[in-house]
mmCIF file of C-alpha atoms and ligand atoms in Angstrom:
data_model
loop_
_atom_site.group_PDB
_atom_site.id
_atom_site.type_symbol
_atom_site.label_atom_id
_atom_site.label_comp_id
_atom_site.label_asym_id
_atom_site.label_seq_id
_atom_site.Cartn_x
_atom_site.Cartn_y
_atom_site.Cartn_z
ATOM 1 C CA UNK A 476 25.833 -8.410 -2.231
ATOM 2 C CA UNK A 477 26.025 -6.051 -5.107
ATOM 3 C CA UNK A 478 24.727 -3.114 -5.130
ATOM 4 C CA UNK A 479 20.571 -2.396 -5.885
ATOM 5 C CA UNK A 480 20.489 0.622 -8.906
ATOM 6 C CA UNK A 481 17.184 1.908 -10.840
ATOM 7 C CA UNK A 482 19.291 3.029 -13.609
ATOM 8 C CA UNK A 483 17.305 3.432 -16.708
ATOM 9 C CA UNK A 484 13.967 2.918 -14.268
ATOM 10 C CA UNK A 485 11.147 5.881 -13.716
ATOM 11 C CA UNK A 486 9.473 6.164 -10.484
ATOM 12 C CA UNK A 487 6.038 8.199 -9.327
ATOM 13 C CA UNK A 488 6.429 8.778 -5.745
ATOM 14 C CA UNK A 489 2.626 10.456 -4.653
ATOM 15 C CA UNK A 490 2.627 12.313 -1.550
ATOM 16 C CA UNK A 491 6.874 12.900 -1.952
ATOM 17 C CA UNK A 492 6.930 16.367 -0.517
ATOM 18 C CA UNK A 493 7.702 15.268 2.879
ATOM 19 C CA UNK A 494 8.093 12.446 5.267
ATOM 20 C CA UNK A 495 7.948 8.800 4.228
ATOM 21 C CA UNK A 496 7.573 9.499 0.557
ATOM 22 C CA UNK A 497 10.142 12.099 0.453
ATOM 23 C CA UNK A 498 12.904 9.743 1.652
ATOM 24 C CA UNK A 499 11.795 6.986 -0.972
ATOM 25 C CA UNK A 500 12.004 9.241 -3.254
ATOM 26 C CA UNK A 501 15.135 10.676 -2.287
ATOM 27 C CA UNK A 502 16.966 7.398 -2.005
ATOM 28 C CA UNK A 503 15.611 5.717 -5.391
ATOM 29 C CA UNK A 504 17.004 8.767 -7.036
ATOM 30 C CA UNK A 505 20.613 8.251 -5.017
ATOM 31 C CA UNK A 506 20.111 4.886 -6.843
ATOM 32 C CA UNK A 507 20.129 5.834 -10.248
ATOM 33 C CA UNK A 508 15.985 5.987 -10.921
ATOM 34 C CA UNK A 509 14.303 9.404 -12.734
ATOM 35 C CA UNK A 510 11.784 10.306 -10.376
ATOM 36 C CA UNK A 511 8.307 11.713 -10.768
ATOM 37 C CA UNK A 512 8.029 13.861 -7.010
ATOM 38 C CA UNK A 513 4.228 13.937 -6.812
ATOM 39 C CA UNK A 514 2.869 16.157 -4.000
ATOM 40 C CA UNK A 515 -0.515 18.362 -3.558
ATOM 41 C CA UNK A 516 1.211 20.478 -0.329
ATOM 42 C CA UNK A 517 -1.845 20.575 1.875
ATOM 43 C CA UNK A 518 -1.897 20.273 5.663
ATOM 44 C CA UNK A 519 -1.730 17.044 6.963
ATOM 45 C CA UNK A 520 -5.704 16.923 7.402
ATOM 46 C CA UNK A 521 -6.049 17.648 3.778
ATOM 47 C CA UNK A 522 -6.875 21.480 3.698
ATOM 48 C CA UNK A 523 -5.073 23.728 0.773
ATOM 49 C CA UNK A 524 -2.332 23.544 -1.801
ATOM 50 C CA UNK A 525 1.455 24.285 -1.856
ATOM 51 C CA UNK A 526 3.541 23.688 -5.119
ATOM 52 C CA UNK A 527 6.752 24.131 -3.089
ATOM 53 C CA UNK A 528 6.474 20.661 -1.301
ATOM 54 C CA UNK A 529 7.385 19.110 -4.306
ATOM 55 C CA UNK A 530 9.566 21.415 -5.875
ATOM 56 C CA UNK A 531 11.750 21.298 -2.434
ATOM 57 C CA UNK A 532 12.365 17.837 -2.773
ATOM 58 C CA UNK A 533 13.075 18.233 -6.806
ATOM 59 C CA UNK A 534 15.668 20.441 -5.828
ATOM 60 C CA UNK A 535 16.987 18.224 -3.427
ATOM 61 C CA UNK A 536 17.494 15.134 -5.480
ATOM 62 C CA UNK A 537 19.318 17.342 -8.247
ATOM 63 C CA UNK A 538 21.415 19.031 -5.884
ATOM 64 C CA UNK A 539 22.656 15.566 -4.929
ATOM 65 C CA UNK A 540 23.350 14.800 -8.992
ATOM 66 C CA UNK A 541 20.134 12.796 -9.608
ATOM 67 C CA UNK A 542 16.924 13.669 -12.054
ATOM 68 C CA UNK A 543 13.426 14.569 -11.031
ATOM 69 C CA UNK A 544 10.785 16.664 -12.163
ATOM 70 C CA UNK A 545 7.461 17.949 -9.988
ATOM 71 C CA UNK A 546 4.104 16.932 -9.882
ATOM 72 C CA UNK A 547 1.620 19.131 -8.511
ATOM 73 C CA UNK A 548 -1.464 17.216 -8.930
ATOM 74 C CA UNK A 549 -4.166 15.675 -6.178
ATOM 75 C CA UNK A 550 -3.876 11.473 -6.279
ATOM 76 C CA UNK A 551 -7.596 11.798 -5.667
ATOM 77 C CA UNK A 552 -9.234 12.823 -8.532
ATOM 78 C CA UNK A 553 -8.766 10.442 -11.780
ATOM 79 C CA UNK A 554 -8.273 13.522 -14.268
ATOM 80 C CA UNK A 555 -5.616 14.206 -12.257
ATOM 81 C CA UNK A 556 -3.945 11.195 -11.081
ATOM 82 C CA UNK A 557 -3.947 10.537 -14.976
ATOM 83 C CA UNK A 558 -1.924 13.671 -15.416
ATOM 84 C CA UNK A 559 0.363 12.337 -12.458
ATOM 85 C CA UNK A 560 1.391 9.681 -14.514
ATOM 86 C CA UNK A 561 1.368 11.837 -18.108
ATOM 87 C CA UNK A 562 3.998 13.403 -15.932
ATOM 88 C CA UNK A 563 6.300 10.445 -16.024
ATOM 89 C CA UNK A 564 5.601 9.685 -19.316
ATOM 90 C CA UNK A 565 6.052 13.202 -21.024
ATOM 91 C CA UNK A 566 9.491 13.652 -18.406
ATOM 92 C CA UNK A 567 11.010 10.109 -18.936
ATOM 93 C CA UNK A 568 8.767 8.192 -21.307
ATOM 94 C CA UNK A 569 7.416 5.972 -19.206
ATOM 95 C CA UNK A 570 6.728 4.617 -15.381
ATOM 96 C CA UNK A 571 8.111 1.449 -13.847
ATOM 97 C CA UNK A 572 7.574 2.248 -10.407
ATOM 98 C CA UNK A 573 4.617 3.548 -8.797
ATOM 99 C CA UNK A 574 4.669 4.242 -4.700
ATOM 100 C CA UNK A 575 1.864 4.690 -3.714
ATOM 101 C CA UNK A 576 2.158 6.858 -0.618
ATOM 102 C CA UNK A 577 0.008 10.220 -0.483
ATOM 103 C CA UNK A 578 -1.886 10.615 2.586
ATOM 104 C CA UNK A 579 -3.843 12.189 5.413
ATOM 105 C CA UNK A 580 -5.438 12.188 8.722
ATOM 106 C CA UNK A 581 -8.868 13.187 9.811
ATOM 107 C CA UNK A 582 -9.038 11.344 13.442
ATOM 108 C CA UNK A 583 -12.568 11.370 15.030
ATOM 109 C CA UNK A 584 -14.176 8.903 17.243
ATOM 110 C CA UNK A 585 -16.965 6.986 14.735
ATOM 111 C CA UNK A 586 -20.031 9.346 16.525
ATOM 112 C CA UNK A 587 -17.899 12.545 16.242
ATOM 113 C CA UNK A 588 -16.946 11.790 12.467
ATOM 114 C CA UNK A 589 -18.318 13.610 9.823
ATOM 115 C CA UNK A 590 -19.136 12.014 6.278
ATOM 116 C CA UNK A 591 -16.628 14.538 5.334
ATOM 117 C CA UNK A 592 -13.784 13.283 7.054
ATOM 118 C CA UNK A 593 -14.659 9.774 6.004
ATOM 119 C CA UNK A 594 -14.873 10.821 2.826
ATOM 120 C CA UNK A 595 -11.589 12.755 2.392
ATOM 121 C CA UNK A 596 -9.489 9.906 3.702
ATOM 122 C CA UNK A 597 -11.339 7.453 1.557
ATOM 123 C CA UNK A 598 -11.123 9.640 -1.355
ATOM 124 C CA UNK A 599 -7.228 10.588 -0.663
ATOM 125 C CA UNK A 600 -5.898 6.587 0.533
ATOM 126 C CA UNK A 601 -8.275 4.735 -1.175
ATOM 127 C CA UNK A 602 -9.265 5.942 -4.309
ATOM 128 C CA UNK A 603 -5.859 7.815 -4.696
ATOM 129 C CA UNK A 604 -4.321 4.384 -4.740
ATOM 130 C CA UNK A 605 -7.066 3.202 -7.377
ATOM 131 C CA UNK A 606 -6.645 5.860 -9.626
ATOM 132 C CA UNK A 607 -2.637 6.235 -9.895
ATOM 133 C CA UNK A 608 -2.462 2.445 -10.269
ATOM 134 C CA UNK A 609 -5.083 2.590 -12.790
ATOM 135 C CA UNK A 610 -3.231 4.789 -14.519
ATOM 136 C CA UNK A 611 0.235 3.462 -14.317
ATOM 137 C CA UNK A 612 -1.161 0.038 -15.659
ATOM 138 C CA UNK A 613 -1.503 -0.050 -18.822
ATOM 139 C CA UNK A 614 2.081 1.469 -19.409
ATOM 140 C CA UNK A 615 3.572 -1.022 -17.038
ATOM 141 C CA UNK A 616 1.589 -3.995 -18.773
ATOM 142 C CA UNK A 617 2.617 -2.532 -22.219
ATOM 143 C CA UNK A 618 6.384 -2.861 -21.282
ATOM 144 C CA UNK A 619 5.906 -5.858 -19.271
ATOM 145 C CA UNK A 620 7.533 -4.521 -16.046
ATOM 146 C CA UNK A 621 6.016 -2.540 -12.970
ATOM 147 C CA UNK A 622 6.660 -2.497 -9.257
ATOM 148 C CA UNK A 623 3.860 -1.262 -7.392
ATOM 149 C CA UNK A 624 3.873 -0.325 -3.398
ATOM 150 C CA UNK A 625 0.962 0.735 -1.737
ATOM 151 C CA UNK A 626 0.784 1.734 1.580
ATOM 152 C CA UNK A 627 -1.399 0.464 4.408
ATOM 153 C CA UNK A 628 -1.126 1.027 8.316
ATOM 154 C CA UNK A 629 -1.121 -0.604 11.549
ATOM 155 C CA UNK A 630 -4.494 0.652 12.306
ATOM 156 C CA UNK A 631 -5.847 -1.491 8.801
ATOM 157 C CA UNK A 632 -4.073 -4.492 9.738
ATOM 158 C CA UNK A 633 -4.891 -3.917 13.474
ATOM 159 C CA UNK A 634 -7.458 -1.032 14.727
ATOM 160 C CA UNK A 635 -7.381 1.817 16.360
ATOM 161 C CA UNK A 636 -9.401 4.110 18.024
ATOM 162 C CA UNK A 637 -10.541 7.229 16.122
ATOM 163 C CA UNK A 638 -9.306 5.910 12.812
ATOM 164 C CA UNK A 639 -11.930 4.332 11.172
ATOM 165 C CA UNK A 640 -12.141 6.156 7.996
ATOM 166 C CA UNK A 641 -8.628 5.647 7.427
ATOM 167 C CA UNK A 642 -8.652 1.860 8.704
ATOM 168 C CA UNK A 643 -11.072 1.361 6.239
ATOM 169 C CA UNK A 644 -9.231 3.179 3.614
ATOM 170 C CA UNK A 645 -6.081 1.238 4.507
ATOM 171 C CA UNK A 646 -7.377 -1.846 4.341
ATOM 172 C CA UNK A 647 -8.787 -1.470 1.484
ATOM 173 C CA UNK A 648 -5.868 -0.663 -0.390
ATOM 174 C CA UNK A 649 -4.820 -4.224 0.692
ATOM 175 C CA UNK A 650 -7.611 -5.503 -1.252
ATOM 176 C CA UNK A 651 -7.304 -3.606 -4.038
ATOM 177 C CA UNK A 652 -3.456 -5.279 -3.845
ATOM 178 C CA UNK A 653 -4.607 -8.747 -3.399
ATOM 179 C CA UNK A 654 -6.577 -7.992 -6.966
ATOM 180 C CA UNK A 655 -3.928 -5.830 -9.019
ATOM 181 C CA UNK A 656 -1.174 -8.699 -7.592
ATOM 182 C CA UNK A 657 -3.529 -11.514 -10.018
ATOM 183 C CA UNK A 658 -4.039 -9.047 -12.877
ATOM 184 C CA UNK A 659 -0.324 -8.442 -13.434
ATOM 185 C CA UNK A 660 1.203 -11.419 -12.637
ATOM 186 C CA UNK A 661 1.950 -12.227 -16.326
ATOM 187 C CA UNK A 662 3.200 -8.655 -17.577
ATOM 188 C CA UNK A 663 5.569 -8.891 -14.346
ATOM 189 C CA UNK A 664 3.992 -6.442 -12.227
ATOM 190 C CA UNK A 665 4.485 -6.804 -9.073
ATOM 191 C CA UNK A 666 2.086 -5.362 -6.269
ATOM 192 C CA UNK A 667 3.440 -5.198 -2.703
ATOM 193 C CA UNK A 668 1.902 -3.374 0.067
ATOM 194 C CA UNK A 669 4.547 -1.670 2.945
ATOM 195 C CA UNK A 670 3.008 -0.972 6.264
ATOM 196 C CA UNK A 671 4.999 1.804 7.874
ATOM 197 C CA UNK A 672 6.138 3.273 11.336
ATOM 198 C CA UNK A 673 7.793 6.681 11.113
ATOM 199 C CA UNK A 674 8.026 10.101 12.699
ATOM 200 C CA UNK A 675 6.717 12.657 9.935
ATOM 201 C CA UNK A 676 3.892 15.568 10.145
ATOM 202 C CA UNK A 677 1.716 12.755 10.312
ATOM 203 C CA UNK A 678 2.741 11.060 13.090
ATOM 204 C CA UNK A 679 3.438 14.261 15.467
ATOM 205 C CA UNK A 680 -0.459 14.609 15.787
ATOM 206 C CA UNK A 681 -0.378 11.210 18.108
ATOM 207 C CA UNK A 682 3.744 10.206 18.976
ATOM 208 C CA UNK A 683 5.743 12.423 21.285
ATOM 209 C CA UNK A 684 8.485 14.465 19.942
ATOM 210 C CA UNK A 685 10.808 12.436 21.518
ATOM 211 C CA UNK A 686 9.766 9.550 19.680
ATOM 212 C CA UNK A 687 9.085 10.745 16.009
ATOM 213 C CA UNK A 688 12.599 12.419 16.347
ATOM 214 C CA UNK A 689 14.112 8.721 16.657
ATOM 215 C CA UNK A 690 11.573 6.924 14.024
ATOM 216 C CA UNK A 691 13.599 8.392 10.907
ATOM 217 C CA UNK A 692 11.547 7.520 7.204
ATOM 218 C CA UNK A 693 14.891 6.822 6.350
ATOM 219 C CA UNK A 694 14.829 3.400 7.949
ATOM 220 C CA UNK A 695 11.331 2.422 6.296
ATOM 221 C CA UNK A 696 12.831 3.583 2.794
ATOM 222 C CA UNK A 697 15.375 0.131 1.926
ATOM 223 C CA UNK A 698 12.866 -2.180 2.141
ATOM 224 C CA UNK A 699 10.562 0.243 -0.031
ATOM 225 C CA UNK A 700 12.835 0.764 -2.635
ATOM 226 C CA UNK A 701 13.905 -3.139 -2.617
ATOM 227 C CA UNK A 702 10.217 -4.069 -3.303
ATOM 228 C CA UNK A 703 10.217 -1.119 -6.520
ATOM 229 C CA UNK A 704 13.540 -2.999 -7.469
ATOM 230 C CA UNK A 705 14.315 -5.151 -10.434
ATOM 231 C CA UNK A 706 15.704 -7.692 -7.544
ATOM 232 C CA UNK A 707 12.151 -8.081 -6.071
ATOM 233 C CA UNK A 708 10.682 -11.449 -6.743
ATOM 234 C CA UNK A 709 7.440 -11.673 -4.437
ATOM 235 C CA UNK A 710 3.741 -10.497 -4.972
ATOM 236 C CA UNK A 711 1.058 -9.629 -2.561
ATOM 237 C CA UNK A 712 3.068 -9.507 0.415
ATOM 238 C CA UNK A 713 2.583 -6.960 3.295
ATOM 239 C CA UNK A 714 5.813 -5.771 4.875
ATOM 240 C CA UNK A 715 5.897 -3.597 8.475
ATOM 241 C CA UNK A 716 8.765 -1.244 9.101
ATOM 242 C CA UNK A 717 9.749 1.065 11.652
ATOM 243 C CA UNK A 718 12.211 2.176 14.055
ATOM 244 C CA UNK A 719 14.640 -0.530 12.148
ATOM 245 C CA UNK A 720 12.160 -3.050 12.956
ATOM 246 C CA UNK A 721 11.435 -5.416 9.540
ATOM 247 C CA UNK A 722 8.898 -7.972 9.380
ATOM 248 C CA UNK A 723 5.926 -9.624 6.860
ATOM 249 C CA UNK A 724 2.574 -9.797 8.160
ATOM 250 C CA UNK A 725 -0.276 -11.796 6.452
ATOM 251 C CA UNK A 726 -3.622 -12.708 6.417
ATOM 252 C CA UNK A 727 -3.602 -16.366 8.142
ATOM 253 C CA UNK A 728 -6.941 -18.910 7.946
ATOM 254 C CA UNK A 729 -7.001 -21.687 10.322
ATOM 255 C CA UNK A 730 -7.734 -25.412 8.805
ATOM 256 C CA UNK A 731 -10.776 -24.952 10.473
ATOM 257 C CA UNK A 732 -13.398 -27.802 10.607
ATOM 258 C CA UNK A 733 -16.053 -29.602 7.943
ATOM 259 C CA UNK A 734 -19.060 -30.223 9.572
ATOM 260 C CA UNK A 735 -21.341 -32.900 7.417
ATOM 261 C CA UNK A 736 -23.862 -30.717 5.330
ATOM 262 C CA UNK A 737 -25.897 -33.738 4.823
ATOM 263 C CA UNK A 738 -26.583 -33.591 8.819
ATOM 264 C CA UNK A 739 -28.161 -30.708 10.257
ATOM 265 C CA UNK A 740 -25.611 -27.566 11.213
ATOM 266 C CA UNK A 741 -26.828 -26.325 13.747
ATOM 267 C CA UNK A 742 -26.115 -23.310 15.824
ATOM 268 C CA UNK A 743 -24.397 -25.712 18.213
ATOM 269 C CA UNK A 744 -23.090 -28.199 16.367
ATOM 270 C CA UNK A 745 -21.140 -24.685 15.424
ATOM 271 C CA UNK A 746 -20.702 -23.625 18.821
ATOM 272 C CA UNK A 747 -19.426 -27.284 19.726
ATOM 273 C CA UNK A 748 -16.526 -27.155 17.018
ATOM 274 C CA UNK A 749 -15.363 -23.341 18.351
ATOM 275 C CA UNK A 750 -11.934 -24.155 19.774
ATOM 276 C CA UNK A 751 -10.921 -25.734 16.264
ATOM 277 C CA UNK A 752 -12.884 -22.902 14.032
ATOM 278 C CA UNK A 753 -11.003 -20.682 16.415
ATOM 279 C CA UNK A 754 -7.911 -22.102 16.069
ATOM 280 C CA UNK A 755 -4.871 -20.942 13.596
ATOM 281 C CA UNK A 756 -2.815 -23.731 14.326
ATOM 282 C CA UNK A 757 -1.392 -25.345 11.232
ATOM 283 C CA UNK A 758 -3.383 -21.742 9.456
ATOM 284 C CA UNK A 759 -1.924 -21.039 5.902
ATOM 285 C CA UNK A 760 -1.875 -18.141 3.417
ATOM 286 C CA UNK A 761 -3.812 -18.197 0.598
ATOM 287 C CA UNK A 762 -2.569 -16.638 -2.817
ATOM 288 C CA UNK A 763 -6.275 -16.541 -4.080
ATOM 289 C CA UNK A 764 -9.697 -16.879 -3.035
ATOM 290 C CA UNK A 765 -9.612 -19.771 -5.891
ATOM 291 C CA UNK A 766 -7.316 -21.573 -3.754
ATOM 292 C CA UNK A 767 -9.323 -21.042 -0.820
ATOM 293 C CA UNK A 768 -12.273 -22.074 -2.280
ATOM 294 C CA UNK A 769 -10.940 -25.175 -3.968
ATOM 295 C CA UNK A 770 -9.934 -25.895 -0.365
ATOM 296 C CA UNK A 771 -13.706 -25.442 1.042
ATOM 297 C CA UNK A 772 -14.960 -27.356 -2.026
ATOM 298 C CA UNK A 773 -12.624 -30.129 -1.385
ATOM 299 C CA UNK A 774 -14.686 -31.615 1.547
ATOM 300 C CA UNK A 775 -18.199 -31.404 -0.969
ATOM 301 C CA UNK A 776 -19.339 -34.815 -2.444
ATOM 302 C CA UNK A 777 -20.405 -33.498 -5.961
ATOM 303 C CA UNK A 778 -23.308 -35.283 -7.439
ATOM 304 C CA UNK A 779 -22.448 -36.747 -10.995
HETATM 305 P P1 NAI B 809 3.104 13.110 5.618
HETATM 306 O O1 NAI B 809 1.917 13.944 5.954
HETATM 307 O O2 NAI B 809 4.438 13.610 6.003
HETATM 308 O O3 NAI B 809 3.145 12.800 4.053
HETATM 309 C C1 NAI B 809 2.015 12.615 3.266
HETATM 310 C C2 NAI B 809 2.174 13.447 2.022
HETATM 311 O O4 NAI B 809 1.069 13.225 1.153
HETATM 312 C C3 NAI B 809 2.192 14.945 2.335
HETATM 313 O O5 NAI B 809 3.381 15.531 1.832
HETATM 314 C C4 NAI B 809 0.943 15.474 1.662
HETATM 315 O O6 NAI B 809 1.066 16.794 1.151
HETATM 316 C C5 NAI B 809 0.727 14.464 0.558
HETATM 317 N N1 NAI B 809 -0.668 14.436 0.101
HETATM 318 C C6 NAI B 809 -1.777 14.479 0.865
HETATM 319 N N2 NAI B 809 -2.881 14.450 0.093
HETATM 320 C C7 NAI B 809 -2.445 14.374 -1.189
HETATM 321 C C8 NAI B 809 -3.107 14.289 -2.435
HETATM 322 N N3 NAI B 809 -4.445 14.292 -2.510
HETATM 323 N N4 NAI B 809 -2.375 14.204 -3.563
HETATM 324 C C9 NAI B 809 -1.004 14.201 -3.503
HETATM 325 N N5 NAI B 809 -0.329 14.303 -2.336
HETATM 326 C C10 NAI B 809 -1.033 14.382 -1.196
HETATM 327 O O7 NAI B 809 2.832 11.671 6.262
HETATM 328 P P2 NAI B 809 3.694 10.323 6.247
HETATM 329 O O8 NAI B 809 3.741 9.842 7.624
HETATM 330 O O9 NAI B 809 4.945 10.507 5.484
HETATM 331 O O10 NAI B 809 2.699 9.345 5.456
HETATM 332 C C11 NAI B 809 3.001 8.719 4.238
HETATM 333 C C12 NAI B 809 2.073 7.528 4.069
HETATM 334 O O11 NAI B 809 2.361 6.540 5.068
HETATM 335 C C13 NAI B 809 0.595 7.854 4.216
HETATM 336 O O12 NAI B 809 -0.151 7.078 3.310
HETATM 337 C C14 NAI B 809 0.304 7.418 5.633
HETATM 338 O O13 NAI B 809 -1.055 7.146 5.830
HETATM 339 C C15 NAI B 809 1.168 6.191 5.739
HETATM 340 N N6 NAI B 809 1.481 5.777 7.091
HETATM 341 C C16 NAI B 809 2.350 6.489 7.853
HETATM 342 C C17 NAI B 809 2.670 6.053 9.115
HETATM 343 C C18 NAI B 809 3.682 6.729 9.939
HETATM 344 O O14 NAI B 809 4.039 6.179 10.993
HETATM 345 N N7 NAI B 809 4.203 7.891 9.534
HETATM 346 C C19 NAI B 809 2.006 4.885 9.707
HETATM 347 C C20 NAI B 809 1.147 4.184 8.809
HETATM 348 C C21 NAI B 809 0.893 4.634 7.553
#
């Protein structure tokens, strides 16, 4: 297989001062790509500023012969997301990748959490990921190419306890995916969503050492950079990836039942049907709600 290069491409990496983000950006830039290394330098609860975080990892990739500048700027805030991507554009001309990756933690249980913790993690995951692909759009849709990767988490896809803000926020993101997936499907932009498992700052606040020593970002970073590649041909798909572990997950809908809607549906006429509503056997993926509802629809007789 030959080789995967991002010569001539310019990535944003948000949050690429340390952990996962750092080693995306580190190995797109071992690849050949100019790379935007976007990083505020708080704590990992989202307290303060650093300008070294970034600049570390700038020095870094151009130590090892490659080209990056620093970005400073908070991915939750549009004025400055905006200048995130002005970044790329006044360094390289222009942005082809975006990875979406900044991020913190504020774990409470729901009754302990304060609307300032949800808000924070919204405002960092959620709308960080809003604004820098709102930004990066039009450019990408202007030279009809972008590869987009957001970032979920197990606890979106899955739950967890003391993680609803950022459950929310990382489901969400999905979403937002599932949308920005349809809207650049014909300026090939491509909008993939990477669920990951790694030891970083992050992860130290719940893994033992023992364990984020062995979960290195390095093994979540190839399958990050190969959906920002040029060799990436799906949309709207949701890869995990951990510990060397690869996989897709995806939202699966049963073939559920039609009950006759010119008969009265009752509560158990419902309750009757469960084990078939409840069912995913012979489930599919949808690629839009159209297709889901055109599927719902099919079973209506239509008047004339
Ligand atoms: P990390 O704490 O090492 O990296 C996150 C980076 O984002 C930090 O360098 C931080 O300074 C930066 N950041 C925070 N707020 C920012 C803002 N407003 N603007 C710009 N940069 C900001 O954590 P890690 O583990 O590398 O996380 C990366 C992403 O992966 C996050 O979105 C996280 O939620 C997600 N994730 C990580 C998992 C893991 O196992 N490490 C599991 C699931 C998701």
């Amino acid at each position: 297989m030959s080789e995967v290069r991002f010569d001539g491409r310019v990535a944003v990496v948000t949050g690429a001062g340390g952990g996962l983000g750092r080693a995306y950006a580190l190995l797109l830039a071992s690849r050949g790509a100019k790379v935007v290394v976007n990083d505020l330098g708080g704590s990992f609860d989202g307290v303060g500023a650093d300008t070294r975080a970034a600049q570390i990892v700038v020095d870094e990739i151009k130590a090892a012969g490659g080209e990056a500048v620093p970005s400073y700027d908070s991915v939750a805030d549009p004025e400055s997301a905006e200048k995130i991507i002005q970044t790329a554009v006044d360094a390289f001309g222009k942005v082809d990748i975006l990875i979406n990756n900044a991020g913190i933690l504020r774990d409470k249980s729901l009754l302990k959490m304060s609307l300032e913790d949800y808000r924070l993690v919204m405002s960092v995951h959620m709308d960080g990921t809003f604004f820098c692909t709102k930004a990066a759009f039009p450019i990408m849709r202007e030279n009809n190419y972008g590869r987009i990767v957001s970032t979920a988490s197990g606890t979106g896809v899955y739950g967890n306890f003391g993680q609803a803000n950022y459950g929310a926020a990382k489901m969400g993101i999905v979403g937002f995916m599932g949308c920005v997936k349809q809207e650049g499907a014909k300026y090939n932009i491509l909008a993939n969503i990477v669920v990951p498992q790694a030891g970083t700052r992050m992860t130290a606040t719940v893994m033992p050492p023992n364990v984020v020593e062995k979960l290195k970002p390095d093994y979540v970073a190839p399958i990050v950079a190969w959906l920002a590649s040029e060799q990436c041909n799906v949309t709207g798909q949701l890869y995990m990836a951990g510990a060397g572990y690869f996989s897709r997950s995806a939202i699966v809908e049963g073939p559920g039942v039609f009950l006759d809607p010119d008969k009265d549906i009752s509560i158990e006429a419902v309750m009757e049907k469960l084990p078939q509503i409840q069912s995913l056997e012979g489930g599919r993926e949808y690629s839009s709600v159209t297709e889901q509802t055109m599927y719902v629809l099919s079973n209506l007789k239509l008047d004339e």
